[in-house]
């Protein structure tokens, strides 16, 4: 019931229901459903009542808020993203989000530059986060027709997470356009896509 209260009430939710860790779970689920307006409204509510909220939770909420603003091509993003540059000096996240904004806006050249910058600030970044930036960089380069430049990083991401269907698909799309693709490698990628637990198969390898 609490989950429904948060997701339905959005910005009108009473302060007593603002359990940050639980709200963060709802934000994540709403984002994955594509309900970016709900993510933005719930995030606003939590941020406005952040007195007793751990900084790590606020940081995560602001991250999903920024991604939702990117999805909606909302220029408010440029105000919100300052948090990562000023409060945390997190150059990786700052550049990754800007890359995501421009990728969603169709400005792939700028997206490529910001993803490259993000990947130059990887000292304390988890491998799973780096994989996201690598995958996004591959997408930007493919959109620019730079498949050869995307191939090495697509292969690198695939080798780190070989059952991630997003990585499989990106590697396949680059590899199949290389000079001499090996049929055995392509068959292996098809097999891994079939076995992948991540639901991306409908759109992949097409």
GROMACS .gro file of C-alpha atoms in nm:
model
  206
    1UNK     CA    1   0.000   0.000   0.000
    2UNK     CA    2   0.280   0.241   0.085
    3UNK     CA    3   0.429   0.184  -0.259
    4UNK     CA    4   0.097   0.280  -0.420
    5UNK     CA    5   0.068   0.589  -0.200
    6UNK     CA    6   0.409   0.713  -0.312
    7UNK     CA    7   0.369   0.632  -0.680
    8UNK     CA    8   0.014   0.767  -0.711
    9UNK     CA    9   0.037   1.070  -0.487
   10UNK     CA   10   0.369   1.188  -0.633
   11UNK     CA   11   0.438   1.541  -0.503
   12UNK     CA   12   0.130   1.536  -0.278
   13UNK     CA   13   0.259   1.250  -0.065
   14UNK     CA   14   0.257   1.326   0.308
   15UNK     CA   15   0.591   1.369   0.476
   16UNK     CA   16   0.531   1.070   0.708
   17UNK     CA   17   0.537   0.840   0.403
   18UNK     CA   18   0.875   0.963   0.283
   19UNK     CA   19   1.084   0.658   0.364
   20UNK     CA   20   1.381   0.747   0.141
   21UNK     CA   21   1.517   0.398   0.073
   22UNK     CA   22   1.169   0.273  -0.015
   23UNK     CA   23   1.093   0.582  -0.224
   24UNK     CA   24   1.419   0.523  -0.409
   25UNK     CA   25   1.299   0.174  -0.500
   26UNK     CA   26   0.974   0.319  -0.633
   27UNK     CA   27   1.169   0.581  -0.833
   28UNK     CA   28   1.379   0.307  -0.991
   29UNK     CA   29   1.071   0.103  -1.082
   30UNK     CA   30   0.885   0.405  -1.225
   31UNK     CA   31   1.189   0.497  -1.433
   32UNK     CA   32   1.210   0.147  -1.580
   33UNK     CA   33   0.840   0.170  -1.667
   34UNK     CA   34   0.909   0.492  -1.857
   35UNK     CA   35   0.705   0.706  -1.618
   36UNK     CA   36   0.958   0.988  -1.603
   37UNK     CA   37   0.705   1.244  -1.482
   38UNK     CA   38   0.647   1.035  -1.169
   39UNK     CA   39   1.020   1.004  -1.110
   40UNK     CA   40   1.060   1.380  -1.134
   41UNK     CA   41   0.770   1.454  -0.899
   42UNK     CA   42   0.862   1.194  -0.639
   43UNK     CA   43   1.226   1.308  -0.650
   44UNK     CA   44   1.122   1.669  -0.598
   45UNK     CA   45   0.919   1.567  -0.294
   46UNK     CA   46   1.203   1.373  -0.131
   47UNK     CA   47   1.460   1.644  -0.204
   48UNK     CA   48   1.232   1.907  -0.051
   49UNK     CA   49   1.213   1.702   0.271
   50UNK     CA   50   1.573   1.586   0.288
   51UNK     CA   51   1.657   1.697   0.644
   52UNK     CA   52   1.696   1.340   0.775
   53UNK     CA   53   1.793   1.169   0.451
   54UNK     CA   54   2.137   1.020   0.402
   55UNK     CA   55   2.348   1.198   0.143
   56UNK     CA   56   2.401   0.872  -0.045
   57UNK     CA   57   2.024   0.832  -0.089
   58UNK     CA   58   1.983   1.194  -0.202
   59UNK     CA   59   2.264   1.141  -0.450
   60UNK     CA   60   2.090   0.835  -0.597
   61UNK     CA   61   1.757   1.016  -0.616
   62UNK     CA   62   1.919   1.312  -0.791
   63UNK     CA   63   2.083   1.072  -1.037
   64UNK     CA   64   1.748   0.923  -1.143
   65UNK     CA   65   1.596   1.270  -1.148
   66UNK     CA   66   1.864   1.386  -1.391
   67UNK     CA   67   1.821   1.081  -1.616
   68UNK     CA   68   1.446   1.143  -1.627
   69UNK     CA   69   1.502   1.506  -1.722
   70UNK     CA   70   1.734   1.382  -1.998
   71UNK     CA   71   1.465   1.147  -2.125
   72UNK     CA   72   1.224   1.439  -2.149
   73UNK     CA   73   1.485   1.670  -2.303
   74UNK     CA   74   1.412   1.910  -2.014
   75UNK     CA   75   1.666   2.192  -1.985
   76UNK     CA   76   1.612   2.196  -1.610
   77UNK     CA   77   1.877   1.926  -1.627
   78UNK     CA   78   2.147   2.191  -1.653
   79UNK     CA   79   2.048   2.328  -1.311
   80UNK     CA   80   2.014   1.991  -1.142
   81UNK     CA   81   2.337   1.845  -1.274
   82UNK     CA   82   2.539   2.112  -1.095
   83UNK     CA   83   2.490   1.899  -0.781
   84UNK     CA   84   2.733   1.638  -0.912
   85UNK     CA   85   2.993   1.893  -1.010
   86UNK     CA   86   2.977   2.121  -0.707
   87UNK     CA   87   2.866   1.907  -0.414
   88UNK     CA   88   3.045   1.583  -0.498
   89UNK     CA   89   3.304   1.675  -0.758
   90UNK     CA   90   3.191   1.363  -0.940
   91UNK     CA   91   3.329   1.423  -1.288
   92UNK     CA   92   3.234   1.077  -1.411
   93UNK     CA   93   2.862   1.110  -1.329
   94UNK     CA   94   2.851   1.474  -1.440
   95UNK     CA   95   2.988   1.392  -1.785
   96UNK     CA   96   2.791   1.069  -1.818
   97UNK     CA   97   2.461   1.248  -1.757
   98UNK     CA   98   2.546   1.523  -2.004
   99UNK     CA   99   2.634   1.257  -2.259
  100UNK     CA  100   2.299   1.092  -2.192
  101UNK     CA  101   2.119   1.425  -2.236
  102UNK     CA  102   2.276   1.492  -2.575
  103UNK     CA  103   2.236   1.133  -2.689
  104UNK     CA  104   1.862   1.154  -2.619
  105UNK     CA  105   1.853   1.492  -2.794
  106UNK     CA  106   2.010   1.336  -3.104
  107UNK     CA  107   2.334   1.535  -3.077
  108UNK     CA  108   2.561   1.231  -3.101
  109UNK     CA  109   2.882   1.426  -3.153
  110UNK     CA  110   2.843   1.606  -2.821
  111UNK     CA  111   2.728   1.284  -2.656
  112UNK     CA  112   3.043   1.108  -2.777
  113UNK     CA  113   3.264   1.383  -2.633
  114UNK     CA  114   3.096   1.374  -2.292
  115UNK     CA  115   3.108   0.994  -2.271
  116UNK     CA  116   3.478   1.003  -2.359
  117UNK     CA  117   3.527   1.259  -2.084
  118UNK     CA  118   3.333   1.042  -1.837
  119UNK     CA  119   3.554   0.746  -1.915
  120UNK     CA  120   3.863   0.956  -1.850
  121UNK     CA  121   3.746   0.996  -1.486
  122UNK     CA  122   3.719   0.637  -1.372
  123UNK     CA  123   3.947   0.616  -1.071
  124UNK     CA  124   3.681   0.521  -0.815
  125UNK     CA  125   3.398   0.419  -1.047
  126UNK     CA  126   3.247   0.071  -1.023
  127UNK     CA  127   3.284  -0.162  -1.322
  128UNK     CA  128   2.906  -0.178  -1.373
  129UNK     CA  129   2.887   0.203  -1.400
  130UNK     CA  130   3.180   0.211  -1.641
  131UNK     CA  131   3.003  -0.046  -1.855
  132UNK     CA  132   2.706   0.192  -1.887
  133UNK     CA  133   2.927   0.472  -2.018
  134UNK     CA  134   3.108   0.234  -2.252
  135UNK     CA  135   2.779   0.108  -2.392
  136UNK     CA  136   2.648   0.462  -2.436
  137UNK     CA  137   2.969   0.563  -2.612
  138UNK     CA  138   2.930   0.269  -2.850
  139UNK     CA  139   2.572   0.379  -2.928
  140UNK     CA  140   2.685   0.737  -2.998
  141UNK     CA  141   2.964   0.620  -3.228
  142UNK     CA  142   2.735   0.381  -3.412
  143UNK     CA  143   2.485   0.664  -3.464
  144UNK     CA  144   2.773   0.862  -3.615
  145UNK     CA  145   2.857   0.567  -3.842
  146UNK     CA  146   3.189   0.511  -3.661
  147UNK     CA  147   3.156   0.135  -3.623
  148UNK     CA  148   3.529   0.069  -3.638
  149UNK     CA  149   3.592   0.315  -3.356
  150UNK     CA  150   3.312   0.156  -3.154
  151UNK     CA  151   3.424  -0.205  -3.205
  152UNK     CA  152   3.707  -0.227  -2.949
  153UNK     CA  153   3.508  -0.072  -2.667
  154UNK     CA  154   3.200  -0.281  -2.756
  155UNK     CA  155   3.413  -0.595  -2.736
  156UNK     CA  156   3.564  -0.482  -2.406
  157UNK     CA  157   3.220  -0.426  -2.251
  158UNK     CA  158   3.095  -0.758  -2.382
  159UNK     CA  159   3.392  -0.948  -2.239
  160UNK     CA  160   3.333  -0.796  -1.894
  161UNK     CA  161   2.959  -0.875  -1.896
  162UNK     CA  162   2.905  -1.142  -2.167
  163UNK     CA  163   2.545  -1.221  -2.069
  164UNK     CA  164   2.428  -0.860  -2.078
  165UNK     CA  165   2.205  -0.843  -2.386
  166UNK     CA  166   2.276  -0.474  -2.442
  167UNK     CA  167   2.648  -0.548  -2.461
  168UNK     CA  168   2.588  -0.850  -2.685
  169UNK     CA  169   2.380  -0.650  -2.927
  170UNK     CA  170   2.625  -0.358  -2.944
  171UNK     CA  171   2.920  -0.591  -3.002
  172UNK     CA  172   2.729  -0.781  -3.271
  173UNK     CA  173   2.632  -0.465  -3.458
  174UNK     CA  174   2.992  -0.347  -3.465
  175UNK     CA  175   3.155  -0.684  -3.527
  176UNK     CA  176   2.928  -0.782  -3.817
  177UNK     CA  177   3.047  -0.467  -3.998
  178UNK     CA  178   3.416  -0.541  -3.945
  179UNK     CA  179   3.644  -0.651  -4.228
  180UNK     CA  180   3.632  -1.027  -4.171
  181UNK     CA  181   3.368  -1.129  -3.915
  182UNK     CA  182   3.396  -1.488  -3.797
  183UNK     CA  183   3.070  -1.683  -3.828
  184UNK     CA  184   3.157  -1.873  -3.510
  185UNK     CA  185   3.171  -1.548  -3.315
  186UNK     CA  186   2.835  -1.438  -3.459
  187UNK     CA  187   2.680  -1.773  -3.367
  188UNK     CA  188   2.818  -1.740  -3.016
  189UNK     CA  189   2.662  -1.396  -2.980
  190UNK     CA  190   2.326  -1.528  -3.099
  191UNK     CA  191   2.349  -1.810  -2.846
  192UNK     CA  192   2.437  -1.574  -2.562
  193UNK     CA  193   2.150  -1.347  -2.656
  194UNK     CA  194   1.908  -1.638  -2.633
  195UNK     CA  195   2.047  -1.726  -2.289
  196UNK     CA  196   2.063  -1.370  -2.154
  197UNK     CA  197   1.832  -1.300  -1.857
  198UNK     CA  198   1.807  -0.931  -1.952
  199UNK     CA  199   1.492  -0.857  -2.161
  200UNK     CA  200   1.636  -0.690  -2.470
  201UNK     CA  201   1.598  -0.978  -2.713
  202UNK     CA  202   1.299  -0.833  -2.896
  203UNK     CA  203   1.504  -0.546  -3.034
  204UNK     CA  204   1.848  -0.705  -3.059
  205UNK     CA  205   2.058  -0.846  -3.339
  206UNK     CA  206   1.827  -0.693  -3.598
   0.00000   0.00000   0.00000
